[in-house]
């Protein structure tokens, strides 16, 4: 079920109403049934995949807790293998097969790779990562294995974050699922407001920008560098509003029921460096990779690498860990080399940022700029945004050859700016207006927090007018084509 | 305690609903006023067709009609007042609703319908674009019926004036302030198709393209019904309908096009005249007459309109 559908509005109202009507002890069952219905709206049979993953991890959690030493590790590996096996089969089978086939062809070896024509289960990468988070945390002793199979299943399938996160950790979500939550006017209102902001981001900004982006990238061969550059800038905002809009709706829907999901975005395009960007963008995934991949690799390398120069050693360890993490982070997004290059690009930027840290400080001192000078801040924000934006070219393009062609066109700045056909002047103007509005709002949030309050104004009437105004804006400027959220495909 | 919280919450919901109603009414009223004052753009055209058109000859269809038919040529050649009612980007469901609404108000002497060969192929696009009828939701029973096809919830959404005028504010400002260059609904293209553009795609206009998708596409029964309904409109009315196929830049073989074959069979069933200009050699591969593969430019439209007029004269004289 799509959040941006009328079905979801009915679904949400019915489920939430029932949630507050029925006794607390049955609420997990309601959420589980509702989540199953929500998931089965896409491809019903795929619910069996979730059932398999849930069953394996539920028992794995108990067995991991019961045992120590080798057996404990073996049960963890079994659980991870089951999750990664499902993910690998559905998401990467064709990708791996095609690449092996290409290598064989290159070597002149005849082969007949059979494309299985598998439809990727929606949100698979998200719920398998959340499931793995559970067994890892139990293994590490950070959380006791959940004995109630229904509540554990609800942890994996909690409908607001089932198909596109945020990826939760058991110690954060499971206790909340077990606690009783009463109807609280302010909390419910806050949740609904957050959902409304999510709808605004998705319908008014992301889907509006998608019109220009899809037109240009759909016929990239005919479009100029300047049009492609602008489409890529638009895509930066589109993907941000699409994904953070989804997260806001998810967090809002959960908050109405008294459950706080973790923050997934913190004004990422106002980051002053690529390192900061990853602390603000898709936070739940960054934390997952940091805790379960980057840090374990770093610790392992620290023990095994013997380099006398500690600074060199630190950079080598950081570099290897970052590149492996971002290689896999890219691959997590999709079975395509474009995502791998996108991930590696971020990894290389992070590594360069670490290597050239002292150089940057020297340059800053050369220009007599303090670390928090407004000019330097502006430069850093714009620079980080541009670098992130250029890497989005790989994310948006269907293959590497097209990515390179688009980048080549962008850097040659050839031809005029495209406005026409289904992107007429007014559609283009709306795109510019919504971006300006978003940037102004986010700058206010970042640099003037607590000032010019709209949604959180102490006066009730101002808050209510602002809500009515946002609904009116959605009616008037929303794009109601029922388009899917970009991150659903992952 | 919980009861108090619930009451307080619903009081706020009630205030928000009232505020939304107020904003929707006031802003909707202002925008609606401006919408009806537009002097240019396709919405001004639809408004004209639904409420003011009284010409002897109407040209109906999508962007190919809008760009390929010069209404002045029809006036000169046939001696009938003419209006080009082509609405870009629209399919048969939309066009049937518009034509039926016009015919309910008045009956022109001739209607020329530009037949798109792919008119019956199922596409979400046909339904998405029905939202362009929303500003006219209350203007005709046909429009009301057709808008429901977009989604079963559309009639509830259409209660909001702002929703009906979705994405219109900038268009309204632009089209109220500035009138575009148009000749009785005809809005020509002045650009010429560039040989480089065609070369990039590696196409040769004289080699017919075999588009597999057209051989066995999914045919939309709603489109068939709309097309039949459109043609049935002319059974008991004094208006004469001519079906015309526009010239093509690329040589195409319509005989393998399933949608085209079904559409032509329906036209034959109603014994309506068809003027097929899609295979005219004077147009295929002529860059100077086209703006893109599907649309003629100013020169092409003039030449094509004269050909259509000649054919109509011949049919009328029979």
Tab-separated table of N, CA and C in Angstrom, chain B residues 41-127:
chain	number	residue	atom	x	y	z
B	41	UNK	N	-3.868	29.493	-23.622
B	41	UNK	CA	-3.631	28.186	-23.011
B	41	UNK	C	-4.760	27.213	-23.293
B	42	UNK	N	-4.484	25.940	-23.005
B	42	UNK	CA	-5.476	24.925	-23.368
B	42	UNK	C	-6.732	24.994	-22.516
B	43	UNK	N	-6.613	25.527	-21.294
B	43	UNK	CA	-7.814	25.604	-20.455
B	43	UNK	C	-8.777	26.684	-20.979
B	44	UNK	N	-8.193	27.739	-21.538
B	44	UNK	CA	-9.037	28.770	-22.155
B	44	UNK	C	-9.763	28.166	-23.364
B	45	UNK	N	-9.063	27.266	-24.052
B	45	UNK	CA	-9.650	26.589	-25.206
B	45	UNK	C	-10.815	25.703	-24.783
B	46	UNK	N	-10.605	24.934	-23.707
B	46	UNK	CA	-11.682	24.039	-23.237
B	46	UNK	C	-12.879	24.869	-22.784
B	47	UNK	N	-12.587	25.950	-22.059
B	47	UNK	CA	-13.659	26.843	-21.586
B	47	UNK	C	-14.456	27.372	-22.792
B	48	UNK	N	-13.732	27.772	-23.827
B	48	UNK	CA	-14.382	28.289	-25.035
B	48	UNK	C	-15.245	27.209	-25.692
B	49	UNK	N	-14.660	26.015	-25.834
B	49	UNK	CA	-15.392	24.915	-26.484
B	49	UNK	C	-16.672	24.574	-25.725
B	50	UNK	N	-16.562	24.531	-24.399
B	50	UNK	CA	-17.718	24.101	-23.602
B	50	UNK	C	-18.813	25.164	-23.529
B	51	UNK	N	-18.424	26.447	-23.545
B	51	UNK	CA	-19.419	27.484	-23.269
B	51	UNK	C	-19.673	28.494	-24.398
B	52	UNK	N	-18.718	28.695	-25.280
B	52	UNK	CA	-18.880	29.800	-26.229
B	52	UNK	C	-18.790	29.418	-27.701
B	53	UNK	N	-18.173	28.284	-28.019
B	53	UNK	CA	-17.950	27.947	-29.443
B	53	UNK	C	-19.284	27.890	-30.192
B	54	UNK	N	-19.318	28.510	-31.380
B	54	UNK	CA	-20.531	28.447	-32.203
B	54	UNK	C	-20.160	28.357	-33.689
B	55	UNK	N	-18.926	27.907	-33.970
B	55	UNK	CA	-18.448	27.858	-35.348
B	55	UNK	C	-19.141	26.733	-36.129
B	56	UNK	N	-19.097	26.873	-37.455
B	56	UNK	CA	-19.703	25.848	-38.314
B	56	UNK	C	-18.861	24.570	-38.330
B	57	UNK	N	-17.559	24.768	-38.202
B	57	UNK	CA	-16.661	23.611	-38.280
B	57	UNK	C	-15.771	23.566	-37.036
B	58	UNK	N	-15.719	22.407	-36.404
B	58	UNK	CA	-14.844	22.246	-35.233
B	58	UNK	C	-13.826	21.155	-35.513
B	59	UNK	N	-12.594	21.410	-35.090
B	59	UNK	CA	-11.538	20.408	-35.229
B	59	UNK	C	-11.279	19.841	-33.842
B	60	UNK	N	-11.426	18.528	-33.699
B	60	UNK	CA	-11.302	17.907	-32.385
B	60	UNK	C	-10.181	16.881	-32.402
B	61	UNK	N	-9.446	16.813	-31.307
B	61	UNK	CA	-8.370	15.835	-31.191
B	61	UNK	C	-7.354	16.296	-30.165
B	62	UNK	N	-6.191	15.659	-30.173
B	62	UNK	CA	-5.165	16.012	-29.181
B	62	UNK	C	-4.171	17.004	-29.786
B	63	UNK	N	-2.896	16.856	-29.428
B	63	UNK	CA	-1.909	17.854	-29.869
B	63	UNK	C	-1.755	17.863	-31.390
B	64	UNK	N	-1.991	16.725	-32.014
B	64	UNK	CA	-1.876	16.693	-33.483
B	64	UNK	C	-2.927	17.591	-34.123
B	65	UNK	N	-4.081	17.671	-33.502
B	65	UNK	CA	-5.100	18.580	-34.024
B	65	UNK	C	-4.665	20.017	-33.762
B	66	UNK	N	-4.225	20.250	-32.538
B	66	UNK	CA	-3.809	21.584	-32.117
B	66	UNK	C	-2.765	22.179	-33.070
B	67	UNK	N	-1.833	21.333	-33.507
B	67	UNK	CA	-0.697	21.827	-34.284
B	67	UNK	C	-0.809	21.604	-35.795
B	68	UNK	N	-1.634	20.637	-36.225
B	68	UNK	CA	-1.622	20.262	-37.648
B	68	UNK	C	-2.713	20.934	-38.491
B	69	UNK	N	-3.710	21.492	-37.837
B	69	UNK	CA	-4.857	22.017	-38.597
B	69	UNK	C	-4.940	23.541	-38.461
B	70	UNK	N	-4.759	24.218	-39.583
B	70	UNK	CA	-4.835	25.678	-39.583
B	70	UNK	C	-6.294	26.082	-39.842
B	71	UNK	N	-6.974	26.553	-38.830
B	71	UNK	CA	-8.419	26.849	-38.960
B	71	UNK	C	-8.700	27.912	-40.024
B	72	UNK	N	-7.720	28.814	-40.251
B	72	UNK	CA	-7.933	29.859	-41.276
B	72	UNK	C	-8.061	29.251	-42.656
B	73	UNK	N	-7.284	28.194	-42.909
B	73	UNK	CA	-7.351	27.521	-44.218
B	73	UNK	C	-8.741	26.923	-44.408
B	74	UNK	N	-9.292	26.332	-43.368
B	74	UNK	CA	-10.631	25.730	-43.469
B	74	UNK	C	-11.687	26.805	-43.745
B	75	UNK	N	-11.500	27.965	-43.125
B	75	UNK	CA	-12.458	29.060	-43.367
B	75	UNK	C	-12.397	29.513	-44.820
B	76	UNK	N	-11.144	29.678	-45.307
B	76	UNK	CA	-10.962	30.144	-46.692
B	76	UNK	C	-11.446	29.103	-47.704
B	77	UNK	N	-11.060	27.863	-47.520
B	77	UNK	CA	-11.325	26.821	-48.518
B	77	UNK	C	-12.762	26.325	-48.512
B	78	UNK	N	-13.348	26.235	-47.304
B	78	UNK	CA	-14.696	25.662	-47.217
B	78	UNK	C	-15.784	26.718	-47.004
B	79	UNK	N	-15.342	27.928	-46.688
B	79	UNK	CA	-16.302	29.006	-46.463
B	79	UNK	C	-17.127	28.795	-45.202
B	80	UNK	N	-16.558	28.085	-44.241
B	80	UNK	CA	-17.257	27.845	-42.965
B	80	UNK	C	-16.434	28.442	-41.832
B	81	UNK	N	-17.116	29.086	-40.890
B	81	UNK	CA	-16.350	29.561	-39.732
B	81	UNK	C	-15.811	28.326	-39.006
B	82	UNK	N	-14.521	28.393	-38.571
B	82	UNK	CA	-13.867	27.190	-38.017
B	82	UNK	C	-13.142	27.501	-36.717
B	83	UNK	N	-13.008	26.479	-35.886
B	83	UNK	CA	-12.246	26.629	-34.642
B	83	UNK	C	-11.468	25.343	-34.386
B	84	UNK	N	-10.182	25.509	-34.089
B	84	UNK	CA	-9.341	24.356	-33.774
B	84	UNK	C	-9.460	24.065	-32.281
B	85	UNK	N	-10.125	22.978	-31.952
B	85	UNK	CA	-10.326	22.613	-30.534
B	85	UNK	C	-9.384	21.513	-30.073
B	86	UNK	N	-8.222	21.404	-30.687
B	86	UNK	CA	-7.250	20.376	-30.271
B	86	UNK	C	-6.707	20.641	-28.878
B	87	UNK	N	-6.752	19.623	-28.020
B	87	UNK	CA	-6.249	19.762	-26.640
B	87	UNK	C	-5.048	18.830	-26.480
B	88	UNK	N	-3.840	19.387	-26.357
B	88	UNK	CA	-2.644	18.541	-26.298
B	88	UNK	C	-2.674	17.516	-25.160
B	89	UNK	N	-2.110	16.366	-25.469
B	89	UNK	CA	-1.899	15.339	-24.451
B	89	UNK	C	-3.127	14.539	-24.065
B	90	UNK	N	-4.174	14.599	-24.865
B	90	UNK	CA	-5.402	13.926	-24.421
B	90	UNK	C	-5.771	12.728	-25.273
B	91	UNK	N	-6.438	11.783	-24.637
B	91	UNK	CA	-6.873	10.559	-25.303
B	91	UNK	C	-8.366	10.584	-25.568
B	92	UNK	N	-8.866	9.469	-26.023
B	92	UNK	CA	-10.243	9.392	-26.486
B	92	UNK	C	-11.264	9.610	-25.358
B	93	UNK	N	-10.940	9.177	-24.149
B	93	UNK	CA	-11.913	9.309	-23.049
B	93	UNK	C	-12.205	10.796	-22.818
B	94	UNK	N	-11.149	11.562	-22.763
B	94	UNK	CA	-11.245	13.012	-22.578
B	94	UNK	C	-11.984	13.654	-23.755
B	95	UNK	N	-11.567	13.264	-24.955
B	95	UNK	CA	-12.117	13.901	-26.164
B	95	UNK	C	-13.602	13.586	-26.341
B	96	UNK	N	-14.002	12.376	-25.943
B	96	UNK	CA	-15.413	12.017	-26.022
B	96	UNK	C	-16.229	12.899	-25.070
B	97	UNK	N	-15.691	13.086	-23.857
B	97	UNK	CA	-16.420	13.906	-22.866
B	97	UNK	C	-16.585	15.343	-23.375
B	98	UNK	N	-15.534	15.883	-23.960
B	98	UNK	CA	-15.586	17.262	-24.461
B	98	UNK	C	-16.565	17.362	-25.642
B	99	UNK	N	-16.416	16.421	-26.582
B	99	UNK	CA	-17.272	16.484	-27.784
B	99	UNK	C	-18.746	16.302	-27.401
B	100	UNK	N	-19.027	15.352	-26.532
B	100	UNK	CA	-20.414	15.121	-26.123
B	100	UNK	C	-20.985	16.353	-25.434
B	101	UNK	N	-20.160	17.015	-24.621
B	101	UNK	CA	-20.619	18.221	-23.928
B	101	UNK	C	-20.914	19.343	-24.933
B	102	UNK	N	-20.064	19.470	-25.954
B	102	UNK	CA	-20.279	20.525	-26.965
B	102	UNK	C	-21.582	20.247	-27.716
B	103	UNK	N	-21.745	18.989	-28.142
B	103	UNK	CA	-22.916	18.641	-28.958
B	103	UNK	C	-24.224	18.805	-28.189
B	104	UNK	N	-24.138	18.723	-26.886
B	104	UNK	CA	-25.344	18.914	-26.083
B	104	UNK	C	-25.790	20.382	-26.137
B	105	UNK	N	-24.820	21.272	-26.299
B	105	UNK	CA	-25.112	22.710	-26.323
B	105	UNK	C	-25.470	23.206	-27.716
B	106	UNK	N	-24.689	22.781	-28.716
B	106	UNK	CA	-24.995	23.214	-30.089
B	106	UNK	C	-24.433	22.197	-31.081
B	107	UNK	N	-24.941	22.223	-32.292
B	107	UNK	CA	-24.501	21.243	-33.287
B	107	UNK	C	-23.869	21.931	-34.496
B	108	UNK	N	-22.530	21.881	-34.577
B	108	UNK	CA	-21.876	22.489	-35.751
B	108	UNK	C	-22.204	21.710	-37.023
B	109	UNK	N	-21.881	22.301	-38.148
B	109	UNK	CA	-22.167	21.627	-39.416
B	109	UNK	C	-21.226	20.433	-39.629
B	110	UNK	N	-19.938	20.694	-39.310
B	110	UNK	CA	-18.915	19.641	-39.508
B	110	UNK	C	-18.028	19.543	-38.264
B	111	UNK	N	-17.694	18.307	-37.921
B	111	UNK	CA	-16.626	18.101	-36.932
B	111	UNK	C	-15.576	17.227	-37.594
B	112	UNK	N	-14.324	17.662	-37.489
B	112	UNK	CA	-13.220	16.840	-38.002
B	112	UNK	C	-12.510	16.259	-36.788
B	113	UNK	N	-12.428	14.940	-36.755
B	113	UNK	CA	-11.775	14.283	-35.622
B	113	UNK	C	-10.468	13.690	-36.108
B	114	UNK	N	-9.380	14.126	-35.505
B	114	UNK	CA	-8.075	13.576	-35.880
B	114	UNK	C	-7.866	12.258	-35.149
B	115	UNK	N	-7.767	11.186	-35.905
B	115	UNK	CA	-7.636	9.857	-35.300
B	115	UNK	C	-6.175	9.504	-35.057
B	116	UNK	N	-5.861	9.289	-33.774
B	116	UNK	CA	-4.526	8.814	-33.422
B	116	UNK	C	-4.559	7.288	-33.531
B	117	UNK	N	-3.671	6.682	-34.323
B	117	UNK	CA	-3.752	5.219	-34.523
B	117	UNK	C	-3.669	4.420	-33.211
B	118	UNK	N	-3.012	5.000	-32.210
B	118	UNK	CA	-2.835	4.265	-30.945
B	118	UNK	C	-3.928	4.593	-29.930
B	119	UNK	N	-5.009	5.119	-30.395
B	119	UNK	CA	-6.040	5.694	-29.534
B	119	UNK	C	-6.669	4.706	-28.539
B	120	UNK	N	-6.632	3.409	-28.885
B	120	UNK	CA	-7.333	2.434	-28.035
B	120	UNK	C	-6.389	1.646	-27.124
B	121	UNK	N	-5.102	1.971	-27.168
B	121	UNK	CA	-4.138	1.233	-26.339
B	121	UNK	C	-4.284	1.650	-24.872
B	122	UNK	N	-4.279	0.638	-24.012
B	122	UNK	CA	-4.450	0.911	-22.575
B	122	UNK	C	-3.221	1.644	-22.035
B	123	UNK	N	-3.475	2.727	-21.331
B	123	UNK	CA	-2.378	3.496	-20.745
B	123	UNK	C	-2.898	4.290	-19.544
B	124	UNK	N	-2.116	4.261	-18.474
B	124	UNK	CA	-2.505	5.035	-17.275
B	124	UNK	C	-2.566	6.523	-17.595
B	125	UNK	N	-1.754	6.888	-18.559
B	125	UNK	CA	-1.654	8.274	-18.985
B	125	UNK	C	-3.033	8.851	-19.341
B	126	UNK	N	-3.841	8.009	-20.050
B	126	UNK	CA	-5.191	8.442	-20.446
B	126	UNK	C	-6.025	8.859	-19.243
B	127	UNK	N	-5.820	8.154	-18.142
B	127	UNK	CA	-6.628	8.416	-16.945
B	127	UNK	C	-6.023	9.543	-16.111
